[in-house]
GROMACS .gro file of C-alpha atoms in nm:
model
  216
    1MET     CA    1   4.454   3.346  -3.995
    2ASP     CA    2   4.796   3.341  -3.837
    3ILE     CA    3   4.800   3.503  -3.517
    4LYS     CA    4   5.213   3.498  -3.530
    5ASN     CA    5   5.159   3.738  -3.767
    6LEU     CA    6   4.967   4.005  -3.631
    7THR     CA    7   5.054   4.294  -3.460
    8PRO     CA    8   5.030   4.379  -3.070
    9GLU     CA    9   4.758   4.579  -3.140
   10GLU     CA   10   4.550   4.323  -3.370
   11ARG     CA   11   4.587   4.081  -3.084
   12ALA     CA   12   4.445   4.296  -2.848
   13GLU     CA   13   4.144   4.369  -3.070
   14LEU     CA   14   4.139   4.020  -3.114
   15LYS     CA   15   4.132   3.866  -2.784
   16ALA     CA   16   3.888   4.122  -2.702
   17GLN     CA   17   3.669   4.048  -2.958
   18LEU     CA   18   3.673   3.676  -2.818
   19GLU     CA   19   3.628   3.792  -2.466
   20ALA     CA   20   3.324   3.985  -2.592
   21GLU     CA   21   3.196   3.686  -2.751
   22GLU     CA   22   3.236   3.495  -2.431
   23ARG     CA   23   3.056   3.710  -2.229
   24ALA     CA   24   2.783   3.717  -2.463
   25THR     CA   25   2.766   3.368  -2.447
   26GLU     CA   26   2.763   3.343  -2.078
   27ALA     CA   27   2.475   3.616  -2.071
   28GLN     CA   28   2.274   3.437  -2.291
   29LEU     CA   29   2.312   3.092  -2.102
   30GLN     CA   30   2.219   3.282  -1.762
   31ARG     CA   31   1.915   3.395  -1.925
   32GLU     CA   32   1.800   3.079  -2.038
   33ARG     CA   33   1.862   2.926  -1.690
   34GLN     CA   34   1.651   3.183  -1.518
   35SER     CA   35   1.389   3.141  -1.788
   36TYR     CA   36   1.408   2.737  -1.710
   37ASN     CA   37   1.399   2.818  -1.321
   38ASP     CA   38   1.088   3.063  -1.375
   39MET     CA   39   0.899   2.758  -1.618
   40ARG     CA   40   0.975   2.479  -1.310
   41ASP     CA   41   0.864   2.755  -1.053
   42ASP     CA   42   0.542   2.826  -1.250
   43PHE     CA   43   0.487   2.449  -1.320
   44VAL     CA   44   0.539   2.401  -0.942
   45GLU     CA   45   0.271   2.626  -0.806
   46ARG     CA   46   0.002   2.555  -1.096
   47MET     CA   47   0.101   2.178  -1.060
   48PHE     CA   48   0.063   2.182  -0.672
   49GLY     CA   49  -0.247   2.385  -0.635
   50GLU     CA   50  -0.458   2.143  -0.887
   51LEU     CA   51  -0.310   1.830  -0.674
   52LYS     CA   52  -0.380   1.999  -0.346
   53LYS     CA   53  -0.735   2.078  -0.487
   54LEU     CA   54  -0.793   1.709  -0.617
   55SER     CA   55  -0.640   1.569  -0.303
   56ASP     CA   56  -0.897   1.749  -0.074
   57GLU     CA   57  -1.232   1.674  -0.325
   58MET     CA   58  -1.060   1.283  -0.276
   59ILE     CA   59  -1.034   1.352   0.075
   60ALA     CA   60  -1.417   1.479   0.085
   61ILE     CA   61  -1.537   1.204  -0.155
   62LYS     CA   62  -1.343   0.931   0.081
   63GLN     CA   63  -1.561   1.039   0.411
   64GLN     CA   64  -1.844   1.067   0.213
   65ILE     CA   65  -1.852   0.704   0.096
   66PHE     CA   66  -1.764   0.587   0.422
   67SER     CA   67  -2.032   0.766   0.573
   68GLU     CA   68  -2.314   0.631   0.339
   69SER     CA   69  -2.159   0.272   0.316
   70ALA     CA   70  -2.190   0.271   0.695
   71MET     CA   71  -2.553   0.391   0.684
   72LEU     CA   72  -2.665   0.167   0.389
   73ASP     CA   73  -2.455  -0.100   0.590
   74GLU     CA   74  -2.675  -0.069   0.922
   75MET     CA   75  -3.007  -0.061   0.707
   76GLN     CA   76  -2.902  -0.390   0.541
   77GLN     CA   77  -2.866  -0.549   0.861
   78ARG     CA   78  -3.208  -0.417   1.078
   79LEU     CA   79  -3.412  -0.485   0.720
   80PHE     CA   80  -3.245  -0.823   0.672
   81LYS     CA   81  -3.201  -0.882   1.046
   82VAL     CA   82  -2.869  -1.001   1.068
   83LYS     CA   83  -2.591  -0.895   1.240
   84MET     CA   84  -2.228  -0.904   1.076
   85ASP     CA   85  -1.885  -0.794   1.182
   86ARG     CA   86  -1.728  -0.712   0.885
   87LYS     CA   87  -1.368  -0.543   0.783
   88SER     CA   88  -1.472  -0.507   0.439
   89ARG     CA   89  -1.819  -0.464   0.225
   90THR     CA   90  -1.902  -0.446  -0.135
   91MET     CA   91  -2.192  -0.283  -0.256
   92THR     CA   92  -2.289  -0.375  -0.639
   93HIS     CA   93  -2.549  -0.185  -0.870
   94SER     CA   94  -2.881  -0.400  -0.919
   95ASN     CA   95  -2.764  -0.421  -1.237
   96GLY     CA   96  -2.438  -0.624  -1.182
   97ARG     CA   97  -2.217  -0.347  -1.396
   98CYS     CA   98  -2.040  -0.183  -1.055
   99SER     CA   99  -1.957  -0.242  -0.740
  100ILE     CA  100  -1.817  -0.027  -0.485
  101LYS     CA  101  -1.579  -0.232  -0.178
  102VAL     CA  102  -1.494  -0.051   0.116
  103GLY     CA  103  -1.292  -0.163   0.407
  104ASN     CA  104  -1.000  -0.137   0.662
  105ARG     CA  105  -0.664  -0.277   0.576
  106LEU     CA  106  -0.530  -0.477   0.912
  107ASN     CA  107  -0.188  -0.648   0.985
  108ASP     CA  108  -0.172  -0.912   1.204
  109GLY     CA  109  -0.102  -0.830   1.561
  110TRP     CA  110  -0.099  -1.006   1.885
  111ASP     CA  111  -0.030  -0.900   2.272
  112ASP     CA  112   0.203  -1.046   2.472
  113THR     CA  113   0.003  -1.403   2.585
  114VAL     CA  114   0.051  -1.521   2.239
  115GLU     CA  115   0.415  -1.634   2.383
  116ILE     CA  116   0.245  -1.833   2.649
  117GLY     CA  117   0.031  -2.019   2.417
  118ILE     CA  118   0.265  -2.085   2.155
  119GLU     CA  119   0.482  -2.233   2.483
  120LYS     CA  120   0.164  -2.439   2.551
  121VAL     CA  121   0.189  -2.583   2.157
  122ARG     CA  122   0.553  -2.646   2.205
  123GLU     CA  123   0.510  -2.818   2.552
  124TYR     CA  124   0.263  -3.059   2.327
  125LEU     CA  125   0.485  -3.134   2.042
  126GLY     CA  126   0.740  -3.238   2.304
  127THR     CA  127   0.467  -3.498   2.433
  128LEU     CA  128   0.461  -3.679   2.039
  129ALA     CA  129   0.654  -4.008   1.975
  130THR     CA  130   0.916  -4.010   1.748
  131ASP     CA  131   0.744  -4.253   1.497
  132ASP     CA  132   0.728  -4.070   1.131
  133LYS     CA  133   0.360  -3.928   1.158
  134SER     CA  134   0.444  -3.774   1.459
  135ARG     CA  135   0.757  -3.629   1.314
  136ARG     CA  136   0.567  -3.515   1.013
  137LEU     CA  137   0.305  -3.345   1.255
  138VAL     CA  138   0.591  -3.191   1.441
  139GLY     CA  139   0.761  -3.029   1.150
  140ALA     CA  140   0.411  -2.905   1.010
  141ILE     CA  141   0.280  -2.778   1.343
  142THR     CA  142   0.661  -2.597   1.401
  143ARG     CA  143   0.665  -2.442   1.023
  144LEU     CA  144   0.326  -2.289   1.132
  145LEU     CA  145   0.435  -2.139   1.482
  146ALA     CA  146   0.706  -1.970   1.223
  147LYS     CA  147   0.719  -1.597   1.227
  148ASP     CA  148   0.722  -1.354   0.937
  149GLN     CA  149   1.045  -1.136   0.894
  150LYS     CA  150   0.867  -0.871   1.116
  151GLY     CA  151   0.882  -1.133   1.390
  152THR     CA  152   0.467  -1.144   1.355
  153LEU     CA  153   0.287  -1.444   1.361
  154LYS     CA  154   0.065  -1.520   1.065
  155ALA     CA  155  -0.353  -1.529   1.156
  156ASN     CA  156  -0.416  -1.781   0.853
  157LYS     CA  157  -0.140  -1.998   0.995
  158VAL     CA  158  -0.296  -2.017   1.374
  159LEU     CA  159  -0.631  -2.106   1.176
  160GLU     CA  160  -0.482  -2.385   1.017
  161LEU     CA  161  -0.318  -2.490   1.374
  162GLU     CA  162  -0.684  -2.470   1.513
  163LYS     CA  163  -0.782  -2.744   1.268
  164MET     CA  164  -0.513  -2.972   1.362
  165ALA     CA  165  -0.566  -2.939   1.737
  166ASN     CA  166  -0.913  -3.050   1.651
  167GLU     CA  167  -0.842  -3.330   1.514
  168GLU     CA  168  -0.566  -3.404   1.777
  169GLN     CA  169  -0.790  -3.345   2.044
  170ASN     CA  170  -0.521  -3.288   2.264
  171PRO     CA  171  -0.596  -3.069   2.559
  172THR     CA  172  -0.279  -2.908   2.567
  173PHE     CA  173  -0.244  -2.845   2.194
  174LEU     CA  174  -0.600  -2.711   2.227
  175GLU     CA  175  -0.567  -2.487   2.531
  176GLY     CA  176  -0.267  -2.314   2.347
  177ILE     CA  177  -0.454  -2.247   2.001
  178LYS     CA  178  -0.728  -2.093   2.252
  179ILE     CA  179  -0.512  -1.835   2.429
  180ILE     CA  180  -0.335  -1.759   2.087
  181LYS     CA  181  -0.660  -1.667   1.926
  182ASP     CA  182  -0.722  -1.490   2.230
  183ALA     CA  183  -0.418  -1.308   2.156
  184TYR     CA  184  -0.496  -1.200   1.866
  185ARG     CA  185  -0.529  -0.795   1.807
  186PRO     CA  186  -0.481  -0.689   1.450
  187VAL     CA  187  -0.385  -0.336   1.373
  188PRO     CA  188  -0.555  -0.120   1.115
  189THR     CA  189  -0.334   0.027   0.865
  190CYS     CA  190  -0.542   0.215   0.634
  191GLN     CA  191  -0.884   0.285   0.493
  192PHE     CA  192  -0.955   0.157   0.144
  193VAL     CA  193  -1.191   0.193  -0.170
  194GLU     CA  194  -1.241  -0.037  -0.503
  195VAL     CA  195  -1.445   0.006  -0.770
  196LYS     CA  196  -1.476  -0.237  -1.027
  197TYR     CA  197  -1.724  -0.207  -1.348
  198LYS     CA  198  -1.810  -0.381  -1.662
  199ASP     CA  199  -1.760  -0.200  -2.032
  200GLU     CA  200  -1.955  -0.248  -2.299
  201ASN     CA  201  -1.802  -0.567  -2.376
  202ASP     CA  202  -1.906  -0.698  -2.006
  203VAL     CA  203  -1.509  -0.720  -1.936
  204GLU     CA  204  -1.457  -0.619  -1.573
  205HIS     CA  205  -1.217  -0.355  -1.482
  206SER     CA  206  -1.069  -0.196  -1.180
  207LEU     CA  207  -1.115   0.184  -1.164
  208PRO     CA  208  -0.782   0.354  -1.072
  209LEU     CA  209  -0.808   0.567  -0.783
  210SER     CA  210  -0.423   0.652  -0.729
  211MET     CA  211  -0.231   0.853  -0.991
  212SER     CA  212   0.021   0.568  -0.994
  213ALA     CA  213  -0.240   0.323  -1.121
  214MET     CA  214  -0.345   0.562  -1.411
  215GLU     CA  215  -0.261   0.502  -1.764
  216VAL     CA  216  -0.153   0.802  -1.963
   0.00000   0.00000   0.00000
């Protein structure tokens, strides 16, 4: 069709048809978008309800696990006449096929007296001679005194320093390490539950307890 050959009336009619088709297409698009919005809202409402119910159930189960495991821990210490100060405890079934570990995750933390202990250790470093052996010792102690990116001294490094202090038997060094150890104030971050089990082939697995760990 050559538009130039159309009469004004035919052009007006064609224009009206095109505009009607555009309006129909736009109306269909709006209906589909509204349908999508309705389906999205329905999905979010239904899944939120299911996830909220799951979350509440997991909280209740976690509370039950910590309550009953604490009771078992007390019984164990009473029956076996042993006192243990543990950050975590593992309970394993007598058949060895399943175990549950519960505890508290901790971040290293220190009170302000830790700086006094560190200064004592540095005071000891200043007394060392300048031979190769002492330089290596200074380097090792300095590395262990280094703090992490958050400015925190790591507890495992203090244990290594304590071994060095016991070997050196220098009073200033020993006093500094004692001050550092006494300043330790671990900060609880969260309570955790870990479950391990063996399948029919005796292969051990971890039971996924978070959605991120679950394969679908």
